[in-house]
């Protein structure tokens, strides 16, 4: 589960990470990774500071952040549900599972539940093709997931939070 960082600490953490950087452009990706690892995302209001540190334009920094799917620009949900969207899982009920997950969480793919607790994300192959459809909740892998089993797993994740 992702821990929430108080807003007041975000700027201080970002400043410390940027100050520890050499400021050479080859360090942009490592610094973006460090920001996301520490804060959980790359805060959009820090793009100006990042650009200044690396002598880049805001557009260049924004372009790097948005090019790589790994980087987020908003706080992540505390828990992440990933539904496999690969062909094997789709052929074994993955589409129905995704539709059920969207209804249960009240959000579509690439979005957060209304309470911000869960994010629903696609994943393309979890290596469980023989036991499809598969999914993950946080770091826990689950196979042969039916809508009823999804509900039980979701309830367990809510209890653990």
Coordinates of C-alpha atoms in Angstrom, one line a residue:
X1 CA 0.0 0.0 0.0
X2 CA 1.1 3.5 -0.8
X3 CA 1.6 5.9 2.1
X4 CA 0.3 9.4 1.8
X5 CA 2.9 12.1 2.3
X6 CA 1.7 15.4 3.8
X7 CA 1.7 18.2 1.3
X8 CA 4.1 20.3 3.4
X9 CA 6.8 17.6 3.2
X10 CA 6.6 17.2 -0.6
X11 CA 8.4 20.5 -1.5
X12 CA 11.1 19.8 1.1
X13 CA 11.7 16.3 -0.2
X14 CA 11.8 17.4 -3.8
X15 CA 14.2 20.2 -2.9
X16 CA 16.5 17.7 -1.1
X17 CA 16.5 15.3 -4.0
X18 CA 17.2 18.1 -6.5
X19 CA 20.0 19.5 -4.3
X20 CA 21.7 16.1 -4.1
X21 CA 21.7 15.9 -7.9
X22 CA 24.7 17.0 -10.0
X23 CA 22.4 19.0 -12.2
X24 CA 23.8 17.3 -15.4
X25 CA 21.1 16.4 -17.9
X26 CA 22.1 12.7 -17.7
X27 CA 20.8 12.7 -14.2
X28 CA 17.2 13.8 -15.1
X29 CA 15.8 10.2 -15.2
X30 CA 17.4 9.1 -12.0
X31 CA 16.1 12.2 -10.3
X32 CA 12.6 11.7 -11.6
X33 CA 12.8 8.1 -10.3
X34 CA 14.0 9.3 -7.0
X35 CA 11.1 11.8 -6.7
X36 CA 8.5 9.2 -7.6
X37 CA 10.1 6.7 -5.2
X38 CA 10.1 9.2 -2.3
X39 CA 6.9 11.0 -2.9
X40 CA 4.8 8.5 -5.0
X41 CA 4.6 10.7 -8.0
X42 CA 6.4 13.6 -9.8
X43 CA 4.6 16.7 -8.5
X44 CA 3.6 19.0 -11.4
X45 CA 4.4 22.1 -9.3
X46 CA 8.0 20.9 -9.1
X47 CA 8.5 20.8 -12.8
X48 CA 9.8 24.4 -12.8
X49 CA 12.4 23.5 -10.1
X50 CA 13.4 20.4 -12.0
X51 CA 13.8 22.3 -15.2
X52 CA 15.9 24.9 -13.5
X53 CA 18.1 22.3 -11.8
X54 CA 18.9 20.7 -15.2
X55 CA 18.9 23.9 -17.3
X56 CA 16.0 22.5 -19.4
X57 CA 12.7 24.0 -20.3
X58 CA 9.5 23.1 -18.5
X59 CA 8.3 21.6 -21.8
X60 CA 11.3 19.3 -22.0
X61 CA 10.8 18.0 -18.5
X62 CA 7.1 17.6 -19.0
X63 CA 7.9 15.7 -22.3
X64 CA 10.1 13.3 -20.4
X65 CA 7.6 12.7 -17.6
X66 CA 4.7 12.1 -20.0
X67 CA 6.8 10.0 -22.4
X68 CA 7.6 7.3 -19.8
X69 CA 4.4 5.5 -18.6
X70 CA 6.2 4.7 -15.3
X71 CA 5.9 8.3 -14.1
X72 CA 2.7 9.6 -12.4
X73 CA 1.8 13.3 -12.0
X74 CA -0.8 12.8 -9.3
X75 CA -0.8 11.1 -6.0
X76 CA -1.4 7.3 -6.4
X77 CA -4.2 5.5 -4.8
X78 CA -3.3 3.7 -1.6
X79 CA -4.0 0.3 -3.2
X80 CA -3.6 -0.8 -6.9
X81 CA -5.8 -3.3 -8.6
X82 CA -4.3 -4.5 -11.9
X83 CA -6.4 -6.6 -14.3
X84 CA -4.6 -8.6 -17.0
X85 CA -5.5 -7.4 -20.4
X86 CA -3.5 -9.9 -22.4
X87 CA -5.3 -12.2 -25.0
X88 CA -5.2 -15.4 -22.8
X89 CA -6.9 -13.6 -19.9
X90 CA -9.4 -11.9 -22.2
X91 CA -10.4 -15.2 -23.8
X92 CA -11.0 -16.7 -20.4
X93 CA -13.3 -14.0 -19.0
X94 CA -11.0 -11.1 -18.5
X95 CA -13.4 -8.6 -20.2
X96 CA -16.2 -9.7 -17.8
X97 CA -13.8 -9.4 -14.9
X98 CA -12.7 -5.9 -15.9
X99 CA -16.3 -4.8 -16.3
X100 CA -17.1 -6.2 -12.8
X101 CA -14.0 -4.5 -11.3
X102 CA -15.0 -1.2 -12.9
X103 CA -18.5 -1.5 -11.4
X104 CA -17.3 -2.6 -8.0
X105 CA -14.7 0.2 -7.7
X106 CA -16.8 2.8 -9.4
X107 CA -14.1 3.8 -11.9
X108 CA -12.6 2.9 -15.3
X109 CA -9.1 1.9 -16.1
X110 CA -6.4 4.5 -15.3
X111 CA -8.6 6.0 -12.6
X112 CA -9.2 6.0 -8.9
X113 CA -12.2 4.9 -6.9
X114 CA -14.3 7.7 -5.6
X115 CA -12.7 7.4 -2.1
X116 CA -9.2 7.4 -3.6
X117 CA -8.4 4.1 -2.0
X118 CA -8.1 2.1 -5.1
X119 CA -6.6 2.6 -8.6
X120 CA -7.7 0.4 -11.5
X121 CA -4.9 -0.3 -13.9
X122 CA -4.3 -2.6 -16.8
X123 CA -1.4 -5.0 -16.9
X124 CA -0.3 -6.9 -20.0
X125 CA 0.5 -10.4 -19.0
X126 CA 1.2 -11.6 -15.5
X127 CA 2.5 -14.9 -16.7
X128 CA -0.5 -16.8 -15.5
X129 CA -2.0 -17.7 -18.9
X130 CA -2.8 -21.3 -17.9
X131 CA -4.8 -20.0 -14.9
X132 CA -6.5 -17.0 -16.5
X133 CA -8.0 -14.6 -15.9
X134 CA -5.4 -13.1 -13.5
X135 CA -5.0 -9.9 -11.5
X136 CA -3.0 -8.3 -8.8
X137 CA -4.0 -6.3 -5.8
X138 CA -1.0 -4.4 -4.7
X139 CA 1.8 -7.0 -4.9
X140 CA -0.4 -10.1 -4.5
X141 CA -1.0 -12.2 -7.6
X142 CA -4.3 -13.9 -8.1
X143 CA -5.4 -16.4 -10.8
X144 CA -8.7 -17.9 -11.9
X145 CA -10.4 -14.8 -10.7
X146 CA -14.2 -14.7 -11.1
X147 CA -16.3 -11.7 -10.3
X148 CA -17.3 -13.4 -7.0
X149 CA -13.7 -14.1 -6.1
X150 CA -12.8 -10.5 -7.1
X151 CA -15.4 -9.3 -4.5
X152 CA -13.9 -11.4 -1.8
X153 CA -10.3 -10.3 -2.6
X154 CA -11.5 -6.6 -2.7
X155 CA -13.2 -7.0 0.7
X156 CA -10.0 -8.6 2.1
X157 CA -7.9 -5.7 0.8
X158 CA -10.3 -3.1 2.3
X159 CA -10.0 -4.9 5.7
X160 CA -6.2 -4.9 5.5
X161 CA -6.1 -1.1 4.9

